[in-house]
C-alpha atoms as an extended CHARMM CRD file, in Angstrom:
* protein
*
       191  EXT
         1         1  UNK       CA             23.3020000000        7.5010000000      -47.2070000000  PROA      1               0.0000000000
         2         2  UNK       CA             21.1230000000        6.3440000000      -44.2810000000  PROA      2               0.0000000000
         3         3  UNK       CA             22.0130000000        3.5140000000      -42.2940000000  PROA      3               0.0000000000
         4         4  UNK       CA             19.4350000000        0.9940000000      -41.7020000000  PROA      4               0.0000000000
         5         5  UNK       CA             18.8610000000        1.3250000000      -38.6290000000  PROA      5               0.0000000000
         6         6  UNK       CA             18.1200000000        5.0720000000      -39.6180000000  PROA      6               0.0000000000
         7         7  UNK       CA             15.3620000000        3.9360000000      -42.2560000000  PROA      7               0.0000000000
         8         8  UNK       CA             13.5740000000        1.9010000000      -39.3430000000  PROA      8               0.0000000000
         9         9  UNK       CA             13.2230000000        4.5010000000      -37.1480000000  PROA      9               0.0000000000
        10        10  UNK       CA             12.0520000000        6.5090000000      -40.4910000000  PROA      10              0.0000000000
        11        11  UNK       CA              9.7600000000        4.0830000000      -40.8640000000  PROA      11              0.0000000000
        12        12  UNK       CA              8.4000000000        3.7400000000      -37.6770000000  PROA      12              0.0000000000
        13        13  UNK       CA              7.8940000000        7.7510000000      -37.0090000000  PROA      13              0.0000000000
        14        14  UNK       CA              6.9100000000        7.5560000000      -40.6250000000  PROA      14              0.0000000000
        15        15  UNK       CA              3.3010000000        5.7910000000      -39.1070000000  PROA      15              0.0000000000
        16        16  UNK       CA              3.6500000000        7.4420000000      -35.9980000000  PROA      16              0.0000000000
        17        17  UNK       CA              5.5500000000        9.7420000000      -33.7510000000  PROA      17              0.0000000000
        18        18  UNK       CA              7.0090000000        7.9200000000      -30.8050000000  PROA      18              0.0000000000
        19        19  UNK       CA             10.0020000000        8.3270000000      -28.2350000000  PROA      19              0.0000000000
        20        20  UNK       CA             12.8620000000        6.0950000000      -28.9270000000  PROA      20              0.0000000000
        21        21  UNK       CA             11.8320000000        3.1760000000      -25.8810000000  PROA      21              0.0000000000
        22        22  UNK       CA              8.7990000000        2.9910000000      -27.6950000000  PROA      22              0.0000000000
        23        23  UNK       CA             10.8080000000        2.8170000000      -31.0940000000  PROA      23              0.0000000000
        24        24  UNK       CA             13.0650000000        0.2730000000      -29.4220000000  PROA      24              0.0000000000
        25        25  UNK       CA              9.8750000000       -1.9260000000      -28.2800000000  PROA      25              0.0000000000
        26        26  UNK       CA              8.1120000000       -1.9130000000      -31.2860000000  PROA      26              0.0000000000
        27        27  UNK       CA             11.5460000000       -3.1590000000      -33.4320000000  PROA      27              0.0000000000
        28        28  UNK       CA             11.1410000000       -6.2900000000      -31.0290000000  PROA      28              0.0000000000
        29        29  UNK       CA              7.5180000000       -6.5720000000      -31.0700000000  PROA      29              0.0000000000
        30        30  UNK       CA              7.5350000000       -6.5380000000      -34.8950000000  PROA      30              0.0000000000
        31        31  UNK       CA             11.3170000000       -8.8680000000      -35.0310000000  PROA      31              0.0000000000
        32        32  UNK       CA             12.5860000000       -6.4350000000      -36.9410000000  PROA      32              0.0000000000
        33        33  UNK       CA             15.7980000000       -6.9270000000      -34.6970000000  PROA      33              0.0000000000
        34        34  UNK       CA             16.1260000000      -10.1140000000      -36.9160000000  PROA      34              0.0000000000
        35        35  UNK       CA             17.0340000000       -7.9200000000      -39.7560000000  PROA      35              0.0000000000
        36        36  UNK       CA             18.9960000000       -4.9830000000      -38.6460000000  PROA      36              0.0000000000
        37        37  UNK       CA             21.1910000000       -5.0180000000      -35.5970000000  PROA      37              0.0000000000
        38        38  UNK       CA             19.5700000000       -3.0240000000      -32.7840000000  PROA      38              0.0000000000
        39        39  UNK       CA             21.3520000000       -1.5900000000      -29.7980000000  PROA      39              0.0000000000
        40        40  UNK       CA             20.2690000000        0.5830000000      -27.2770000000  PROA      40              0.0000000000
        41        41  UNK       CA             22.9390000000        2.9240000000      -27.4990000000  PROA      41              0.0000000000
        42        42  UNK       CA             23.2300000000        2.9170000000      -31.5170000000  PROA      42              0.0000000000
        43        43  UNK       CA             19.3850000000        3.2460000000      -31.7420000000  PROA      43              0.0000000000
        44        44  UNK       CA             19.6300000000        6.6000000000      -28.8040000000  PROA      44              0.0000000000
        45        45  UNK       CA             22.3990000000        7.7430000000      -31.3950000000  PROA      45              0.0000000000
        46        46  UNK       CA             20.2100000000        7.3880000000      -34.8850000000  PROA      46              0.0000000000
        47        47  UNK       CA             17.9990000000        9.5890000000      -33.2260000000  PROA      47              0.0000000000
        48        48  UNK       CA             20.0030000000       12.1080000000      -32.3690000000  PROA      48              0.0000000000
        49        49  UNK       CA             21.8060000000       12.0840000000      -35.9110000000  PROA      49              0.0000000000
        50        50  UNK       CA             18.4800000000       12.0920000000      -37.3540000000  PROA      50              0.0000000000
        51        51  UNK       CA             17.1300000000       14.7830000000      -35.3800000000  PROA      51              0.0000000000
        52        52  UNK       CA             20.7480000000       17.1320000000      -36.5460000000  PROA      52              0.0000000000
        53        53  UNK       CA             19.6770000000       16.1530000000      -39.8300000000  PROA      53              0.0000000000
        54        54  UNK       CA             16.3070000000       17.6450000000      -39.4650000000  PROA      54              0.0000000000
        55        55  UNK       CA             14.4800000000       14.6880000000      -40.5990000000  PROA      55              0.0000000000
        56        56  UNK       CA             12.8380000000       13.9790000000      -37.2230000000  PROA      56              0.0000000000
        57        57  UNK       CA             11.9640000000       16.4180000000      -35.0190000000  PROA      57              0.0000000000
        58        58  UNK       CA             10.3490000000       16.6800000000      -30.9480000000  PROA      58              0.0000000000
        59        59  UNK       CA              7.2670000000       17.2900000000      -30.6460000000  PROA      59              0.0000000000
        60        60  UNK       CA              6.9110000000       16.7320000000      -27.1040000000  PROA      60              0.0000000000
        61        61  UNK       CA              8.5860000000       16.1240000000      -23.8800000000  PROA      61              0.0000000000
        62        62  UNK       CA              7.1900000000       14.0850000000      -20.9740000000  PROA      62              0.0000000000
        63        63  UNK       CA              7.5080000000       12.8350000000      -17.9110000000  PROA      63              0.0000000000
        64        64  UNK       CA              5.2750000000        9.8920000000      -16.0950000000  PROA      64              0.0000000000
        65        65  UNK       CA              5.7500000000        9.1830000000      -12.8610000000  PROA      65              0.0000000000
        66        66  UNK       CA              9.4600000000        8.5860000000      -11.6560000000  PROA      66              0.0000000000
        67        67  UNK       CA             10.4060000000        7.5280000000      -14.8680000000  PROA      67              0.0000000000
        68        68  UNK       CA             13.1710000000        9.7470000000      -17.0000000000  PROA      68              0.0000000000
        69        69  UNK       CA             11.8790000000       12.1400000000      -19.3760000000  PROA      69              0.0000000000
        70        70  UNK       CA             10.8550000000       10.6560000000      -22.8700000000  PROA      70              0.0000000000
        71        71  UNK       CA             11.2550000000       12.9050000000      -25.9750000000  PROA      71              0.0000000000
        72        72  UNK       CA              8.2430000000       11.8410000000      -28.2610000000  PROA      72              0.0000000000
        73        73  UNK       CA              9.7530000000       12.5970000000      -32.2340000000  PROA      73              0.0000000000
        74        74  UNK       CA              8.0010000000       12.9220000000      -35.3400000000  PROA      74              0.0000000000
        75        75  UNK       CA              9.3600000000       12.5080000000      -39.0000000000  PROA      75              0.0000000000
        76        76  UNK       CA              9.6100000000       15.5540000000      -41.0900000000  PROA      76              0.0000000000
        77        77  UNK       CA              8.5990000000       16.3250000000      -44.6450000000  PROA      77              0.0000000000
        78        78  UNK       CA             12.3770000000       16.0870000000      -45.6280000000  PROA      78              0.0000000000
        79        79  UNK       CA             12.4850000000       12.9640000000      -43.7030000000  PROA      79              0.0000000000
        80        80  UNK       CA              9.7910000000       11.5130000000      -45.4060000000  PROA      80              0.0000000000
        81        81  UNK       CA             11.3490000000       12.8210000000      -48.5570000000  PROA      81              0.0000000000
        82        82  UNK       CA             14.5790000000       11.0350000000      -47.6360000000  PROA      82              0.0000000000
        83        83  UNK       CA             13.1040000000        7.8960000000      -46.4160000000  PROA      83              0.0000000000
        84        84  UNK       CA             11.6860000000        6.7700000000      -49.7430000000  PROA      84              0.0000000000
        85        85  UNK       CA             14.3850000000        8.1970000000      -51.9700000000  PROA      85              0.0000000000
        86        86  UNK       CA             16.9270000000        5.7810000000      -49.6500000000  PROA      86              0.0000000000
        87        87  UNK       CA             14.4060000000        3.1080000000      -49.3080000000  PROA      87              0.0000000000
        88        88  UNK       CA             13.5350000000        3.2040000000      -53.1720000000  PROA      88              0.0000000000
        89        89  UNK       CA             17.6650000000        2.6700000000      -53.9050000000  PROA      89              0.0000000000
        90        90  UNK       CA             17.9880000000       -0.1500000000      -51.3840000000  PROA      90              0.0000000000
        91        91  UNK       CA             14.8620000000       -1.9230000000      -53.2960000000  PROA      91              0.0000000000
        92        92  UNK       CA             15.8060000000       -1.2820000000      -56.9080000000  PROA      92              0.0000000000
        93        93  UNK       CA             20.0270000000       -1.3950000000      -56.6780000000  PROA      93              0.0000000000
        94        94  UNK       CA             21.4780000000       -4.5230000000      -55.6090000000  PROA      94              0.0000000000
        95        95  UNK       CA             24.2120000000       -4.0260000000      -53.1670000000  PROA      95              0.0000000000
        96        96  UNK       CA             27.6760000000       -5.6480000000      -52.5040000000  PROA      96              0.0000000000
        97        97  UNK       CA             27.5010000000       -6.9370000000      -48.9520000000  PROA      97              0.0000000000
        98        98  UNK       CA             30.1600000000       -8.5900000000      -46.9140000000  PROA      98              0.0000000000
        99        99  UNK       CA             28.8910000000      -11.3090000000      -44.9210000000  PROA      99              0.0000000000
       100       100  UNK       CA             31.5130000000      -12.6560000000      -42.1240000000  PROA      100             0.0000000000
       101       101  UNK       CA             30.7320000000      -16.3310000000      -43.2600000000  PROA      101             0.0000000000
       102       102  UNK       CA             31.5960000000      -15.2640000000      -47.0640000000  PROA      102             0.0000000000
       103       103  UNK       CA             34.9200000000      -13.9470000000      -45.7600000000  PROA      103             0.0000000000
       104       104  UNK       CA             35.2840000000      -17.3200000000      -43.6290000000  PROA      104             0.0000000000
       105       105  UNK       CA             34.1860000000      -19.3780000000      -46.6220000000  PROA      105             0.0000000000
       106       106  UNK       CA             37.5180000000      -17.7210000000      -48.6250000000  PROA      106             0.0000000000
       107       107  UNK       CA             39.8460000000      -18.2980000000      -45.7340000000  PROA      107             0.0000000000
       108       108  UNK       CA             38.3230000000      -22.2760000000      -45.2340000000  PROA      108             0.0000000000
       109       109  UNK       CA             40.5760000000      -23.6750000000      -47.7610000000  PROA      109             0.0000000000
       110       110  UNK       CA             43.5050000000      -23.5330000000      -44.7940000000  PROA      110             0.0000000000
       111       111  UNK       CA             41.7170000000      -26.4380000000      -42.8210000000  PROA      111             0.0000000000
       112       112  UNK       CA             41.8260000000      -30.0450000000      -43.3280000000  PROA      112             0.0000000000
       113       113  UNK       CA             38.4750000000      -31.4730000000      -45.1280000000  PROA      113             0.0000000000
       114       114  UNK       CA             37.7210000000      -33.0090000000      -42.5360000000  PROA      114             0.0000000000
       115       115  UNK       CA             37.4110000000      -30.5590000000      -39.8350000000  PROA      115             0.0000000000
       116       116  UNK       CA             36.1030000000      -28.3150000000      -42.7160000000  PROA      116             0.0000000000
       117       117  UNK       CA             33.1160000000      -30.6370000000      -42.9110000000  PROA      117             0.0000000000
       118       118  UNK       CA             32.8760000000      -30.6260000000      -39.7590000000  PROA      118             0.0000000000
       119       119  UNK       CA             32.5710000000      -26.6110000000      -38.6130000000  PROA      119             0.0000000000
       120       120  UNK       CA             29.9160000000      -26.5720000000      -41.6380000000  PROA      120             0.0000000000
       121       121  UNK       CA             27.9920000000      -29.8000000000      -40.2690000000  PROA      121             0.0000000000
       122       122  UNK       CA             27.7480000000      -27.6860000000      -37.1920000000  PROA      122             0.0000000000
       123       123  UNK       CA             26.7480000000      -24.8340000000      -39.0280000000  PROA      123             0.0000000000
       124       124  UNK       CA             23.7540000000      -26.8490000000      -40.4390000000  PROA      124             0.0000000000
       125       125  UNK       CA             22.2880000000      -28.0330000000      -36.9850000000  PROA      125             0.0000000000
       126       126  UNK       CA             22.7530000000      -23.9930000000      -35.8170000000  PROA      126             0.0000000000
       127       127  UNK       CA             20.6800000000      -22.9740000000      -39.3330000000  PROA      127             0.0000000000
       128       128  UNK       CA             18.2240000000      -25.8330000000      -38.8600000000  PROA      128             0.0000000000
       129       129  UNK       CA             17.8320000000      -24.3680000000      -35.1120000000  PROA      129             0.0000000000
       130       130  UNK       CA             17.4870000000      -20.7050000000      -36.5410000000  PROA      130             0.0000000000
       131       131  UNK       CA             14.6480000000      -21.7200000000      -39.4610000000  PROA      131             0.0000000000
       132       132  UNK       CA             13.0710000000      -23.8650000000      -37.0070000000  PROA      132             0.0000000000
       133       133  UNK       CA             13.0050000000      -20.3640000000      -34.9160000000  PROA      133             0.0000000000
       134       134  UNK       CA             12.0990000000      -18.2570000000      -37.7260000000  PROA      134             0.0000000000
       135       135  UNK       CA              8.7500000000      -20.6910000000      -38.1030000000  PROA      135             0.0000000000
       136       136  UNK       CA              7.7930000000      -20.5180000000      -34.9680000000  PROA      136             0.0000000000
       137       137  UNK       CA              7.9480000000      -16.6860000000      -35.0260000000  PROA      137             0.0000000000
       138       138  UNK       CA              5.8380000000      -17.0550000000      -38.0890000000  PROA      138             0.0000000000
       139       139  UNK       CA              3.5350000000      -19.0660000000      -37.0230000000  PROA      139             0.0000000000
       140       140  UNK       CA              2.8750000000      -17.2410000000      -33.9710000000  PROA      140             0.0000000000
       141       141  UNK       CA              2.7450000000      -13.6580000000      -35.3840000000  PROA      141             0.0000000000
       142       142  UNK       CA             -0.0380000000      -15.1650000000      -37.5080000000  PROA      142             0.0000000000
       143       143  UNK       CA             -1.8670000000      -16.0440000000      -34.5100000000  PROA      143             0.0000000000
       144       144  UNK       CA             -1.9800000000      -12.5980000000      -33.5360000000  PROA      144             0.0000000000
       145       145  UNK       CA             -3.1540000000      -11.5720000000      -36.6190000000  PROA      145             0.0000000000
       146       146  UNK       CA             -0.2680000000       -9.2990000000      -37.7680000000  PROA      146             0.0000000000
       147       147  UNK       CA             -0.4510000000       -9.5180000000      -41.7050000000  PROA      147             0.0000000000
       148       148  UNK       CA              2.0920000000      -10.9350000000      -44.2450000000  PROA      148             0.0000000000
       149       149  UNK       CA              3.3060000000       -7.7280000000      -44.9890000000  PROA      149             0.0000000000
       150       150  UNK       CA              4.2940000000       -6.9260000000      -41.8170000000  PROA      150             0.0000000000
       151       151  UNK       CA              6.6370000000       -9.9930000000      -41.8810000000  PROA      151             0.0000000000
       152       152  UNK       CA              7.8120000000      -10.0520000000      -45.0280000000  PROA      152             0.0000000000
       153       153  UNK       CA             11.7230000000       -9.3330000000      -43.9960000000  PROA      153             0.0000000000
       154       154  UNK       CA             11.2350000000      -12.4780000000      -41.5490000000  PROA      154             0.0000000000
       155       155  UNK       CA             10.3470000000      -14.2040000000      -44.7040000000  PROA      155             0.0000000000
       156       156  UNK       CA             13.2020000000      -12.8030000000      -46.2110000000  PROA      156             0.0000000000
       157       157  UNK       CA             15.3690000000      -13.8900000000      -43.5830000000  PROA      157             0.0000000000
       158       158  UNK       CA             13.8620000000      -17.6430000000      -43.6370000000  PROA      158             0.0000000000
       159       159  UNK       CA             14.5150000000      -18.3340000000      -47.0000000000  PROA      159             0.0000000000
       160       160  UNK       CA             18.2000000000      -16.6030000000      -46.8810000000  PROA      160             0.0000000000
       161       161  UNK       CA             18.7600000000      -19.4520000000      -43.9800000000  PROA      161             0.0000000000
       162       162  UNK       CA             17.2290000000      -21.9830000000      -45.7130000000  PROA      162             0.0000000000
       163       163  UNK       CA             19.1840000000      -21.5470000000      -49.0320000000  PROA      163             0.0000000000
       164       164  UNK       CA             22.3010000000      -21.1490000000      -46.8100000000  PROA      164             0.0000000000
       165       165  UNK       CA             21.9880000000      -24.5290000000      -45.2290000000  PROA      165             0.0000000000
       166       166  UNK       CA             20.8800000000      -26.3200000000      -48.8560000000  PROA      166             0.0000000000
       167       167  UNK       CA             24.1500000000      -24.6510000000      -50.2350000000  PROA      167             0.0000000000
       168       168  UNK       CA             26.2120000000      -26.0500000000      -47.7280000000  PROA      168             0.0000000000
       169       169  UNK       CA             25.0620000000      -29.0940000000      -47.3740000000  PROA      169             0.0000000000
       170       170  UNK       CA             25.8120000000      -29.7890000000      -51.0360000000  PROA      170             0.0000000000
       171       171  UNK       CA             29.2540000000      -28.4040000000      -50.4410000000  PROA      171             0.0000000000
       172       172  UNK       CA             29.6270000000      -31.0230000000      -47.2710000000  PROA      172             0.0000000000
       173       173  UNK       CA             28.8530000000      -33.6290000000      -49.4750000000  PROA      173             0.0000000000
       174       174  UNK       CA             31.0140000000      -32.2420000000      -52.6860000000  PROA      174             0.0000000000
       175       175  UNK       CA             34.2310000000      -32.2200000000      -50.1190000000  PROA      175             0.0000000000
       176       176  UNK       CA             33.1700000000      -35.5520000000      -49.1270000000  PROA      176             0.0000000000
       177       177  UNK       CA             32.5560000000      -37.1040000000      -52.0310000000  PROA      177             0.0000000000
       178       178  UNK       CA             36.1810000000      -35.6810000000      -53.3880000000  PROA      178             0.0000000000
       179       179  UNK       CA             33.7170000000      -34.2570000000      -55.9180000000  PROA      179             0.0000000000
       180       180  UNK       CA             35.3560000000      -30.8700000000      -54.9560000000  PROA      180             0.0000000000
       181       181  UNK       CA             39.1710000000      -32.3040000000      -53.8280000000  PROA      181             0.0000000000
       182       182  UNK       CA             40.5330000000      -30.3420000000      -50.6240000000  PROA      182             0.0000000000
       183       183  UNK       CA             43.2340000000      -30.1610000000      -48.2100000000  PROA      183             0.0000000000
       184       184  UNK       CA             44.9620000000      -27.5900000000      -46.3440000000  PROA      184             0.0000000000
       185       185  UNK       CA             46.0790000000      -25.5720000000      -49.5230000000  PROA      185             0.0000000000
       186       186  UNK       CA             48.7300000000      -22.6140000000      -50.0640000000  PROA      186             0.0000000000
       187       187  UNK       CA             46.8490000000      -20.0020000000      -51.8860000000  PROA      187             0.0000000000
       188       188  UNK       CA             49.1610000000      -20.0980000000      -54.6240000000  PROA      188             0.0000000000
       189       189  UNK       CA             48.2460000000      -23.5220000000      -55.0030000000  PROA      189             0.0000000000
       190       190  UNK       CA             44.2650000000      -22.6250000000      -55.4260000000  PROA      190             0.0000000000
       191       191  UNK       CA             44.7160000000      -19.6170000000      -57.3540000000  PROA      191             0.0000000000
């Protein structure tokens, strides 16, 4: 199975070939490092364990001026064959994910309600900070004319945030309201 990060830069050769700087520009040009974590380092690696797996390929080397020489890769057939077999699965077959904030949600029961409502209060003014972000990226990519399409997984992302924050502001107000009764619990006790 390819990683995500692996399907972007199957994606990206997939329109044109480019060496992995330019790969690593265009994910930030087109906030696709919203979506998929994006280091330097693990994007140099995809390429090389792409390029074992013979799904990219060079297709020239270059050098201009004192910079380092860039490797300029383009997908293959079989890449192109892999990249919409993979990308066709991740559409059609939900997947189990594990989000660190579901894990914390399952451990939150060990604080007080208080300072329960308070870490997710918090959370709310850091998700209202983040959609408020998200717009403005929105906004502004429409200014420079990039289509809808091209932003749909920003879209994606906005919506995931704001559900988050309506979610747990109802679950502030259910601990508050006793609606949902808490206190530092034993699990045997909640189970």
């Amino acid at each position: 199975m390819l990683t995500t990060l692996a399907l972007v830069v199957l994606e990206l050769l997939h329109e044109q070939p480019m060496h992995p700087y330019e790969i690593q520009q265009t994910i930030r040009d087109r906030y696709i490092d919203h979506v998929v974590k994006v280091r330097a380092g693990s994007l140099y690696h995809t390429v090389e364990r792409l390029h074992r797996a013979e799904l990219i390929e060079p297709i020239e080397t270059a050098r201009a001026g004192r910079r380092p020489e860039r490797t300029v890769y383009a997908i293959t057939e079989t890449g192109r064959d892999e990249f919409h077999a993979a990308l066709r699965e991740l559409v059609r077959e939900p997947r189990q994910e594990y989000p660190a904030f579901a894990a914390a949600l399952e451990m939150l029961h060990t604080v007080e309600g208080g300072e329960a409502v308070e870490m997710l209060a918090r959370r709310c003014v850091r998700l209202e900070v983040e959609i408020a972000g998200y717009a403005e990226v929105l906004a502004g990519v429409a200014k420079r004319g990039i289509s809808r399409v091209g932003l749909i997984e920003v879209e994606y992302a906005q919506a995931m945030r704001q559900a988050e924050l309506a979610w747990i502001r109802g679950l502030i107000d259910d601990i508050q309201s006793g609606t949902l009764p808490w206190g530092a619990m034993k699990t045997e006790e909640i189970r």
